[in-house]
Coordinates of C-alpha atoms in Angstrom, one line a residue:
Chain A
M243 CA -12.4 15.1 -23.9
D244 CA -11.7 18.3 -22.0
L245 CA -13.2 17.9 -18.5
S246 CA -11.3 20.7 -16.9
T247 CA -14.6 22.8 -16.7
A248 CA -16.4 19.9 -15.0
K249 CA -18.7 20.9 -12.2
N250 CA -19.5 17.6 -10.6
I251 CA -17.1 14.8 -10.0
V252 CA -18.1 11.6 -8.3
V253 CA -15.5 9.3 -6.8
I254 CA -16.8 5.8 -6.1
G255 CA -14.8 4.1 -3.4
G256 CA -13.0 5.5 -0.3
G257 CA -9.8 3.5 -0.3
Q258 CA -6.3 4.6 -1.1
A259 CA -7.1 5.3 -4.8
G260 CA -10.3 7.2 -4.2
A261 CA -8.6 9.3 -1.5
Q262 CA -5.7 10.1 -3.7
A263 CA -7.9 11.1 -6.6
V264 CA -9.8 13.5 -4.4
Q265 CA -6.6 15.1 -3.1
S266 CA -5.0 15.3 -6.5
L267 CA -8.1 16.9 -8.0
R268 CA -8.0 19.7 -5.5
Q269 CA -4.2 19.9 -5.9
F270 CA -4.5 20.3 -9.6
G271 CA -6.9 23.2 -9.1
Y272 CA -10.3 21.6 -9.6
E273 CA -12.9 23.9 -8.0
G274 CA -16.2 22.1 -8.7
A275 CA -18.1 19.7 -6.5
I276 CA -16.6 16.4 -5.4
T277 CA -18.6 13.6 -3.9
L278 CA -16.8 10.6 -2.4
V279 CA -19.0 7.6 -2.0
G280 CA -17.6 4.9 0.2
D281 CA -19.2 1.7 1.5
E282 CA -17.3 1.7 4.7
A283 CA -18.2 3.7 7.8
A284 CA -14.8 5.3 8.1
L285 CA -13.2 8.1 6.2
P286 CA -10.4 6.9 3.9
Y287 CA -7.6 5.2 5.7
Q288 CA -4.4 3.2 5.0
R289 CA -4.9 -0.5 4.7
P290 CA -1.3 -1.8 4.9
P291 CA -1.0 -1.4 8.7
L292 CA -4.2 -3.5 9.2
S293 CA -2.1 -6.7 8.9
K294 CA 0.9 -5.2 10.5
A295 CA 1.4 -2.5 13.3
Y296 CA -2.3 -1.7 13.7
M297 CA -3.3 -5.3 14.1
K298 CA -0.6 -5.7 16.6
G299 CA -2.0 -2.8 18.6
E300 CA 1.1 -0.6 18.0
L301 CA -0.6 2.1 16.0
A302 CA -3.5 4.2 17.1
E303 CA -6.5 4.2 14.9
D304 CA -6.4 8.0 14.2
R305 CA -3.0 7.5 12.6
L306 CA -4.5 5.3 9.9
Y307 CA -6.5 8.1 8.3
F308 CA -5.1 9.9 5.3
K309 CA -6.7 13.2 6.3
P310 CA -8.7 14.4 9.3
A311 CA -12.4 15.0 8.9
A312 CA -11.8 18.8 8.8
W313 CA -9.8 18.4 5.6
Y314 CA -12.9 17.2 3.7
E315 CA -14.9 20.1 5.0
D316 CA -12.2 22.6 4.3
N317 CA -11.7 21.3 0.8
K318 CA -15.5 21.0 0.1
V319 CA -15.4 17.3 -0.5
E320 CA -18.7 15.7 0.4
T321 CA -18.3 12.2 1.8
L322 CA -21.2 9.8 1.6
L323 CA -20.0 7.0 3.9
S324 CA -21.7 3.6 4.5
Q325 CA -23.2 4.1 1.1
R326 CA -23.1 1.9 -1.9
V327 CA -23.6 2.8 -5.5
K328 CA -26.2 0.8 -7.3
K329 CA -25.6 1.8 -10.9
I330 CA -23.8 4.2 -13.2
D331 CA -26.3 5.5 -15.6
R332 CA -24.1 6.7 -18.5
A333 CA -27.0 7.8 -20.7
N334 CA -28.2 10.3 -18.1
R335 CA -24.8 10.9 -16.5
Q336 CA -26.0 9.9 -13.1
V337 CA -24.6 7.7 -10.3
L338 CA -27.5 6.0 -8.6
L339 CA -27.2 5.3 -4.9
Q340 CA -28.3 2.1 -3.2
H341 CA -30.4 3.9 -0.6
G342 CA -32.1 5.9 -3.3
G343 CA -31.2 9.2 -4.8
H344 CA -28.6 10.0 -7.4
L345 CA -25.6 12.2 -8.2
D346 CA -25.2 14.0 -11.5
Y347 CA -21.7 13.8 -12.9
D348 CA -19.5 15.3 -15.5
A349 CA -16.8 12.8 -14.6
V350 CA -16.6 9.6 -12.5
I351 CA -13.6 7.9 -10.9
I352 CA -14.3 4.3 -10.1
A353 CA -12.1 3.2 -7.2
T354 CA -14.1 0.3 -5.9
G355 CA -11.0 -1.8 -5.0
S356 CA -11.3 -5.4 -4.3
R357 CA -12.8 -7.9 -1.9
P358 CA -11.3 -11.0 -0.3
R359 CA -11.9 -14.2 -2.1
P360 CA -14.3 -16.2 0.1
L361 CA -13.2 -19.6 1.3
P362 CA -14.8 -22.1 -1.0
V363 CA -15.5 -24.7 1.6
E364 CA -18.2 -25.9 3.9
G365 CA -18.2 -24.2 7.2
A366 CA -16.9 -20.8 5.9
D367 CA -19.8 -19.1 7.5
L368 CA -19.0 -20.4 11.0
E369 CA -18.4 -18.0 13.9
N370 CA -14.7 -17.0 14.2
V371 CA -13.9 -17.4 10.5
F372 CA -12.5 -14.1 9.4
E373 CA -11.2 -12.3 6.4
L374 CA -8.9 -9.2 6.5
R375 CA -9.5 -6.2 4.3
G376 CA -11.1 -3.4 6.3
L377 CA -11.0 -1.7 9.7
S378 CA -14.2 -3.6 10.7
D379 CA -12.5 -6.9 10.1
V380 CA -9.7 -6.0 12.5
E381 CA -12.3 -4.9 15.0
H382 CA -13.6 -8.5 15.0
I383 CA -10.2 -10.2 14.9
Q384 CA -8.3 -8.2 17.4
P385 CA -10.2 -9.2 20.6
K386 CA -9.4 -12.8 19.7
M387 CA -5.7 -12.2 19.2
I388 CA -4.9 -13.5 22.6
S389 CA -1.9 -15.6 23.7
G390 CA -2.6 -19.3 23.6
Q391 CA -5.4 -19.1 21.1
K392 CA -5.1 -21.4 18.1
L393 CA -5.2 -19.6 14.8
V394 CA -5.3 -21.3 11.4
I395 CA -4.4 -19.0 8.5
V396 CA -5.5 -20.2 5.0
G397 CA -3.2 -18.9 2.3
A398 CA 0.5 -18.1 2.6
G399 CA 0.3 -14.8 0.7
Y400 CA 1.5 -11.5 2.1
I401 CA -1.6 -10.8 4.1
G402 CA -1.6 -14.3 5.6
L403 CA 2.1 -14.2 6.5
E404 CA 1.9 -10.7 7.9
A405 CA -1.0 -11.8 10.1
A406 CA 0.9 -14.9 11.1
A407 CA 3.9 -12.8 12.2
V408 CA 1.6 -10.5 14.3
A409 CA -0.2 -13.5 15.8
R410 CA 3.0 -15.2 16.8
Q411 CA 4.4 -12.1 18.4
L412 CA 1.2 -11.9 20.4
G413 CA 1.7 -15.5 21.5
L414 CA -1.0 -17.3 19.5
E415 CA -0.4 -20.8 18.2
V416 CA -0.4 -20.4 14.4
T417 CA -0.8 -22.8 11.5
V418 CA -0.5 -21.6 7.9
L419 CA -2.1 -23.7 5.2
E420 CA -1.0 -23.2 1.7
M421 CA -2.3 -25.4 -1.1
E422 CA 0.6 -24.6 -3.5
Q423 CA 3.9 -26.3 -2.9
R424 CA 5.5 -23.1 -1.5
A425 CA 4.6 -19.9 0.3
L426 CA 4.1 -16.8 -1.8
A427 CA 4.0 -19.0 -4.9
R428 CA 1.9 -16.6 -6.9
V429 CA 4.0 -13.5 -6.2
T430 CA 7.7 -14.4 -5.9
S431 CA 10.5 -16.8 -6.6
P432 CA 11.4 -20.0 -4.7
V433 CA 14.4 -18.3 -3.1
I434 CA 12.1 -15.8 -1.3
S435 CA 9.5 -18.5 -0.6
S436 CA 12.0 -20.7 1.2
F437 CA 13.3 -17.7 3.1
Y438 CA 9.8 -16.8 4.5
E439 CA 8.9 -20.4 5.2
A440 CA 12.1 -20.8 7.2
L441 CA 11.5 -17.5 9.0
H442 CA 8.0 -18.4 10.1
M443 CA 9.1 -21.9 11.2
E444 CA 11.9 -20.3 13.2
H445 CA 9.3 -18.2 14.9
G446 CA 7.2 -21.3 15.7
V447 CA 4.6 -21.1 13.0
D448 CA 3.5 -24.5 11.6
V449 CA 3.8 -23.8 7.9
R450 CA 2.1 -26.5 5.8
C451 CA 2.6 -26.2 2.0
G452 CA 0.7 -28.5 -0.3
A453 CA -2.1 -28.5 2.3
R454 CA -5.5 -28.0 0.9
L455 CA -8.3 -27.0 3.2
G456 CA -11.2 -29.4 2.9
S457 CA -13.8 -27.9 5.2
L458 CA -14.3 -26.0 8.5
K459 CA -15.9 -27.9 11.3
G460 CA -17.8 -26.4 14.2
K461 CA -20.0 -27.0 17.1
D462 CA -23.2 -24.9 17.7
G463 CA -22.2 -22.6 14.9
K464 CA -18.8 -22.0 16.3
L465 CA -15.5 -23.0 14.6
T466 CA -13.6 -25.9 16.2
H467 CA -11.4 -27.4 13.5
A468 CA -9.9 -26.9 10.1
V469 CA -10.2 -30.1 8.2
L470 CA -7.6 -30.7 5.5
A471 CA -8.5 -32.5 2.2
S472 CA -6.4 -35.3 3.5
G473 CA -8.8 -35.7 6.4
E474 CA -6.4 -34.4 9.0
E475 CA -8.1 -32.1 11.6
I476 CA -6.4 -29.1 13.1
E477 CA -7.9 -27.5 16.2
A478 CA -8.8 -23.9 15.6
D479 CA -10.2 -21.1 17.7
M480 CA -10.1 -18.8 14.7
V481 CA -9.5 -19.0 11.0
L482 CA -8.2 -16.2 8.9
A483 CA -8.7 -16.5 5.1
G484 CA -6.0 -14.9 2.9
I485 CA -6.5 -16.5 -0.4
G486 CA -6.4 -13.5 -2.7
I487 CA -8.8 -10.9 -3.8
I488 CA -11.5 -10.3 -6.4
P489 CA -11.6 -6.9 -8.1
N490 CA -14.8 -5.1 -7.7
V491 CA -15.7 -4.6 -11.4
E492 CA -19.5 -5.2 -11.2
L493 CA -20.5 -1.5 -11.4
A494 CA -18.3 -1.0 -14.4
E495 CA -19.4 -4.2 -16.1
D496 CA -23.1 -3.3 -15.6
A497 CA -22.4 0.1 -17.2
G498 CA -21.0 -1.7 -20.2
L499 CA -17.4 -0.8 -19.7
P500 CA -14.9 -3.4 -20.9
C501 CA -13.5 -5.5 -18.1
K502 CA -11.2 -8.5 -18.0
N503 CA -10.2 -9.5 -14.5
G504 CA -10.4 -5.7 -13.8
I505 CA -11.7 -2.6 -15.4
I506 CA -9.7 -1.9 -18.5
V507 CA -8.1 1.5 -18.5
D508 CA -5.5 3.4 -20.6
E509 CA -2.3 5.1 -19.5
D510 CA -4.5 8.0 -18.1
A511 CA -6.6 5.6 -16.0
R512 CA -9.5 6.3 -18.4
T513 CA -12.0 3.6 -19.3
S514 CA -13.7 3.3 -22.7
D515 CA -16.0 6.1 -21.7
P516 CA -14.1 9.4 -21.8
R517 CA -15.9 10.7 -18.7
I518 CA -15.3 7.6 -16.6
F519 CA -11.9 6.7 -15.0
A520 CA -10.9 3.9 -12.8
A521 CA -8.0 3.6 -10.3
G522 CA -6.5 1.0 -7.9
D523 CA -7.0 -2.7 -7.4
C524 CA -10.1 -2.8 -9.6
T525 CA -8.2 -1.9 -12.8
V526 CA -6.2 -3.6 -15.5
R527 CA -3.7 -1.1 -16.8
P528 CA -0.9 -0.7 -19.2
L529 CA 2.4 -1.6 -17.5
A530 CA 4.7 0.8 -19.3
H531 CA 8.0 -1.0 -18.7
Y532 CA 6.8 -4.5 -19.2
A533 CA 5.0 -4.1 -22.6
R534 CA 1.9 -5.7 -21.3
T535 CA -1.2 -4.9 -19.2
G536 CA -1.9 -6.2 -15.8
R537 CA -3.7 -5.7 -12.5
L538 CA -1.6 -4.4 -9.6
E539 CA -2.7 -4.8 -6.0
S540 CA -0.7 -2.1 -4.3
V541 CA -0.4 1.2 -2.7
H542 CA 1.9 2.4 -5.4
N543 CA -0.7 1.6 -8.1
A544 CA -3.6 3.2 -6.2
I545 CA -1.7 6.4 -5.7
E546 CA -0.4 6.6 -9.2
Q547 CA -3.7 5.9 -10.9
G548 CA -5.5 8.3 -8.6
K549 CA -3.1 11.0 -9.7
L550 CA -3.3 10.0 -13.4
A551 CA -7.1 10.2 -13.4
A552 CA -7.1 13.6 -11.7
A553 CA -4.4 15.0 -14.0
A554 CA -6.3 13.7 -17.1
I555 CA -9.5 15.3 -15.9
M556 CA -7.8 18.6 -15.3
G557 CA -5.9 18.5 -18.6
K558 CA -2.6 18.5 -16.8
P559 CA 0.5 16.7 -18.2
R560 CA 0.6 13.1 -17.3
P561 CA 2.5 12.6 -14.0
A562 CA 5.7 10.6 -14.3
L563 CA 5.2 6.9 -13.8
D564 CA 6.9 5.3 -10.9
C565 CA 8.5 1.8 -10.9
P566 CA 5.9 -0.5 -9.3
W567 CA 6.8 -1.0 -5.7
F568 CA 5.5 -3.0 -2.7
W569 CA 6.6 -3.8 0.8
S570 CA 5.9 -6.3 3.6
D571 CA 6.8 -6.2 7.2
Q572 CA 7.1 -9.5 9.1
Y573 CA 8.8 -9.8 12.5
N574 CA 11.9 -7.6 12.2
I575 CA 12.2 -8.3 8.5
K576 CA 11.4 -5.6 5.9
L577 CA 10.8 -6.8 2.4
Q578 CA 10.9 -4.1 -0.3
I579 CA 9.9 -5.0 -3.8
A580 CA 10.6 -3.0 -6.9
G581 CA 9.3 -4.0 -10.4
L582 CA 7.4 -7.0 -11.5
S583 CA 9.2 -10.3 -11.5
Q584 CA 6.7 -12.3 -13.6
G585 CA 8.4 -13.9 -16.6
Y586 CA 12.0 -13.7 -15.3
D587 CA 14.6 -16.0 -16.8
E588 CA 17.4 -15.4 -14.3
I589 CA 17.7 -14.8 -10.6
V590 CA 20.8 -13.2 -9.0
V591 CA 21.2 -13.3 -5.3
R592 CA 23.3 -10.6 -3.6
G593 CA 24.1 -10.6 0.1
D594 CA 23.7 -13.1 2.9
V595 CA 20.5 -15.2 3.1
E596 CA 21.6 -16.6 6.5
A597 CA 22.1 -13.1 7.9
K598 CA 18.6 -12.2 6.6
K599 CA 20.1 -9.4 4.6
F600 CA 20.0 -10.1 0.9
A601 CA 18.3 -9.3 -2.4
A602 CA 17.0 -11.4 -5.2
F603 CA 17.3 -9.7 -8.6
Y604 CA 15.1 -10.8 -11.5
K605 CA 16.3 -10.5 -15.0
K606 CA 14.7 -11.1 -18.4
N607 CA 16.8 -11.1 -21.6
G608 CA 19.7 -9.6 -19.6
R609 CA 17.6 -6.6 -18.4
L610 CA 16.7 -6.1 -14.7
I611 CA 13.0 -6.3 -14.3
A612 CA 12.5 -6.7 -10.5
V613 CA 14.1 -7.1 -7.1
D614 CA 12.9 -8.5 -3.8
A615 CA 15.1 -6.8 -1.2
I616 CA 15.2 -8.2 2.3
N617 CA 16.5 -5.7 4.9
S618 CA 18.3 -4.2 2.0
P619 CA 17.1 -0.7 1.2
P620 CA 20.0 0.3 -1.2
E621 CA 19.2 -2.7 -3.4
F622 CA 15.6 -1.7 -3.5
I623 CA 16.1 2.0 -4.2
A624 CA 18.8 1.5 -6.7
S625 CA 16.8 -1.1 -8.6
K626 CA 13.8 1.2 -8.9
R627 CA 16.0 3.4 -11.1
L628 CA 17.8 0.6 -12.9
I629 CA 14.5 -1.0 -13.8
M630 CA 12.9 2.2 -15.0
S631 CA 15.9 3.0 -17.2
G632 CA 15.9 -0.5 -18.7
A633 CA 19.5 -1.0 -17.7
S634 CA 21.4 -4.2 -18.3
V635 CA 23.7 -5.0 -15.4
A636 CA 26.0 -7.9 -15.5
S637 CA 24.9 -10.6 -13.0
E638 CA 28.4 -10.9 -11.6
T639 CA 28.3 -7.2 -10.8
L640 CA 24.9 -7.5 -9.1
A641 CA 26.1 -10.4 -7.0
D642 CA 29.3 -8.7 -5.9
T643 CA 28.7 -7.0 -2.6
S644 CA 32.2 -5.3 -2.8
I645 CA 30.6 -3.0 -5.4
S646 CA 28.0 -0.8 -3.7
M647 CA 24.6 -0.3 -5.2
K648 CA 25.4 3.3 -5.6
E649 CA 28.3 2.5 -7.8
I650 CA 26.2 0.0 -9.8
A651 CA 23.5 2.6 -10.3
A652 CA 26.0 5.3 -11.3
A653 CA 27.8 3.0 -13.8
A654 CA 24.5 2.1 -15.4
A655 CA 23.3 5.7 -15.7
Chain B
M1297 CA 1.7 21.1 21.9
P1298 CA 4.9 21.6 20.1
T1299 CA 5.0 23.8 17.0
I1300 CA 6.8 22.7 13.9
T1301 CA 7.5 25.1 11.1
Y1302 CA 7.5 23.7 7.6
I1303 CA 9.4 25.9 5.1
D1304 CA 8.8 25.5 1.3
H1305 CA 11.9 25.6 -1.0
D1306 CA 10.8 29.2 -1.9
G1307 CA 10.8 30.3 1.7
T1308 CA 7.1 30.2 2.6
E1309 CA 6.8 29.3 6.3
R1310 CA 3.9 27.2 7.7
P1311 CA 3.9 26.9 11.5
I1312 CA 1.8 24.0 12.6
E1313 CA 0.8 22.7 16.0
A1314 CA 1.9 19.1 16.1
K1315 CA 0.7 16.2 18.3
N1316 CA 3.3 14.3 20.5
G1317 CA 3.8 10.8 19.3
E1318 CA 2.9 11.5 15.6
T1319 CA 5.7 11.9 13.2
V1320 CA 6.8 15.1 11.4
M1321 CA 5.6 13.5 8.2
E1322 CA 2.1 12.7 9.6
T1323 CA 1.8 16.2 10.9
A1324 CA 2.6 17.6 7.4
I1325 CA 0.1 15.3 5.7
K1326 CA -2.8 16.0 8.0
N1327 CA -2.2 19.7 7.5
S1328 CA -1.6 19.5 3.7
V1329 CA 1.9 20.8 3.8
P1330 CA 3.0 20.8 0.1
G1331 CA 6.2 19.0 -0.7
I1332 CA 5.7 16.0 1.6
D1333 CA 4.0 13.1 -0.2
A1334 CA 4.8 10.1 2.0
D1335 CA 3.4 7.6 -0.4
C1336 CA 4.1 4.6 1.7
G1337 CA 2.4 6.1 4.8
G1338 CA 5.6 6.1 6.9
A1339 CA 6.9 2.6 6.2
C1340 CA 10.3 4.0 5.3
A1341 CA 9.8 2.5 1.8
C1342 CA 9.5 5.4 -0.6
A1343 CA 11.7 8.4 0.5
T1344 CA 9.0 11.0 -0.6
C1345 CA 9.0 12.7 2.8
H1346 CA 12.6 14.0 2.7
V1347 CA 13.2 17.2 4.6
Y1348 CA 16.2 19.3 5.7
V1349 CA 16.3 19.8 9.4
D1350 CA 17.3 23.2 10.8
E1351 CA 20.9 22.9 12.0
S1352 CA 20.1 24.0 15.5
F1353 CA 17.8 21.0 15.9
M1354 CA 20.2 18.4 14.5
D1355 CA 21.2 17.1 18.0
K1356 CA 17.6 16.9 19.3
V1357 CA 16.3 15.1 16.2
G1358 CA 19.2 12.6 16.3
Q1359 CA 20.8 10.4 13.7
P1360 CA 18.9 8.3 11.1
E1361 CA 18.9 4.6 11.6
E1362 CA 20.4 2.3 9.1
M1363 CA 17.2 1.7 7.1
E1364 CA 16.6 5.4 6.8
Q1365 CA 20.2 6.2 6.0
S1366 CA 20.1 3.8 3.1
M1367 CA 17.0 5.4 1.7
L1368 CA 18.6 8.8 2.0
D1369 CA 21.7 7.7 0.2
F1370 CA 19.6 7.4 -2.9
A1371 CA 17.3 10.4 -2.4
E1372 CA 17.8 13.5 -4.5
N1373 CA 19.7 16.6 -3.3
V1374 CA 20.7 15.0 0.0
Q1375 CA 22.5 17.2 2.5
A1376 CA 24.1 16.6 5.9
N1377 CA 20.9 17.7 7.5
S1378 CA 18.6 15.5 5.4
R1379 CA 16.1 13.3 7.1
L1380 CA 13.0 11.3 6.2
S1381 CA 10.2 13.1 8.2
C1382 CA 8.4 9.8 8.7
Q1383 CA 11.2 8.7 11.0
I1384 CA 11.1 11.8 13.3
Q1385 CA 8.7 11.5 16.1
V1386 CA 7.2 14.7 17.6
S1387 CA 7.9 15.4 21.2
D1388 CA 8.0 18.5 23.5
D1389 CA 11.8 18.6 22.9
L1390 CA 11.1 19.4 19.2
D1391 CA 9.0 22.5 20.0
G1392 CA 10.1 25.1 17.5
L1393 CA 11.6 22.6 15.0
R1394 CA 12.0 24.0 11.5
V1395 CA 12.2 21.8 8.5
T1396 CA 12.6 22.7 4.8
T1397 CA 11.1 20.6 2.0
P1398 CA 13.4 20.0 -1.1
E1399 CA 12.4 21.6 -4.4
S1400 CA 12.4 18.2 -6.1
Q1401 CA 9.3 17.1 -4.0
H1402 CA 7.2 20.0 -5.2

């Protein structure tokens, strides 16, 4: 469907994907009306620093925003903040707002993102039990990030571990509870899990794997203890839940768009309705280099799908797909991830784990599919290219640090 | 406030008033300078904010640190005056800085 003559585009969701879609629409020459509806009070901002530099107080709030307020005015983007969409009425091509009123549309981009999975235990509603997704969460958490406070983090995923690193650096006593047998179990290999467990223990975090939270205990509505399934009680001034996210698919589902743990979209970020696109955490998309579909929770994905949707609407050639990438900052360690390691059948370690400078390469059927690069940018960057080109690189070569990544990339090209 | 001039690969100049403490990348993004994407938001993770620094400012801007240098090693069309603009912080010293964006980022 040709939408390049569209007059009204509604973007639902003001996160990274929504913000990118809006910018790309204007960049690709769209001149009609754009309305960005966001349920947060703030203009679109970057989320990654919320569990890193911003949480630590090292980054001023105004540096989080993608664009200053004036940009939206200059580019004639109407922003409806602190507003929720009630329904997408496909028959009448209208987006109905929670507070009443509606927006007519020629095209819609759903960028509703995801929400933290709530703690499924008694006491989750006690005071000083937090989750971490938005600016307002950090506003609540930050005043309690005081030296000597006892913080219990539930879930040793990236958010939980990044928050643990910040908290330790601010002098809090930190316990991390992980019900799996290792940290980062869902997202990486045992090599990287062990590294991060050791790193956090070295910094004084009490990392408890195989520890299931039973309940949260409080007094007068205020949290006092985290109680493990084993019965053990851990004193806590604050609990931070980081046990994963739930994609916000309800609007799409209600509108009858196919969803399966995410809104199903094609390679142009288009849903089953040719006028409706979806981008970011809330989608399940084709993963070009992995011959499967999947849901990616990342900046890379939000940006890419925001661009894809805008390009498709404007009838532009599909932008080149990037190799999926992620990053995590903890203490002075930078982890850069390229590709998706799921389904690997071989791990090759290059570099020096003790020196905290190494990379774990993941291969499947001899082909490089992903890398976790710890303080190793060349391994990260070179792998992005190797993964995209479907290169087979001998494991002995990858492990041999006397051969530079530049040479390896050049030889495979 | 220091002024930074961004020059497109085709020679178009965009002088912009920058804020001390922000980076050359952030200044570009907030002012919609084409050719600087900065997908990672300045985490030194993506190398999409590559610029060429005017030779006369090379000393003031300083040398890239190891992380940035490694990223640059793999960027396209790298020159001796290549930098990642997310790693250059604006200060009064940099008033008058001129940076050019590579064609490959347009």
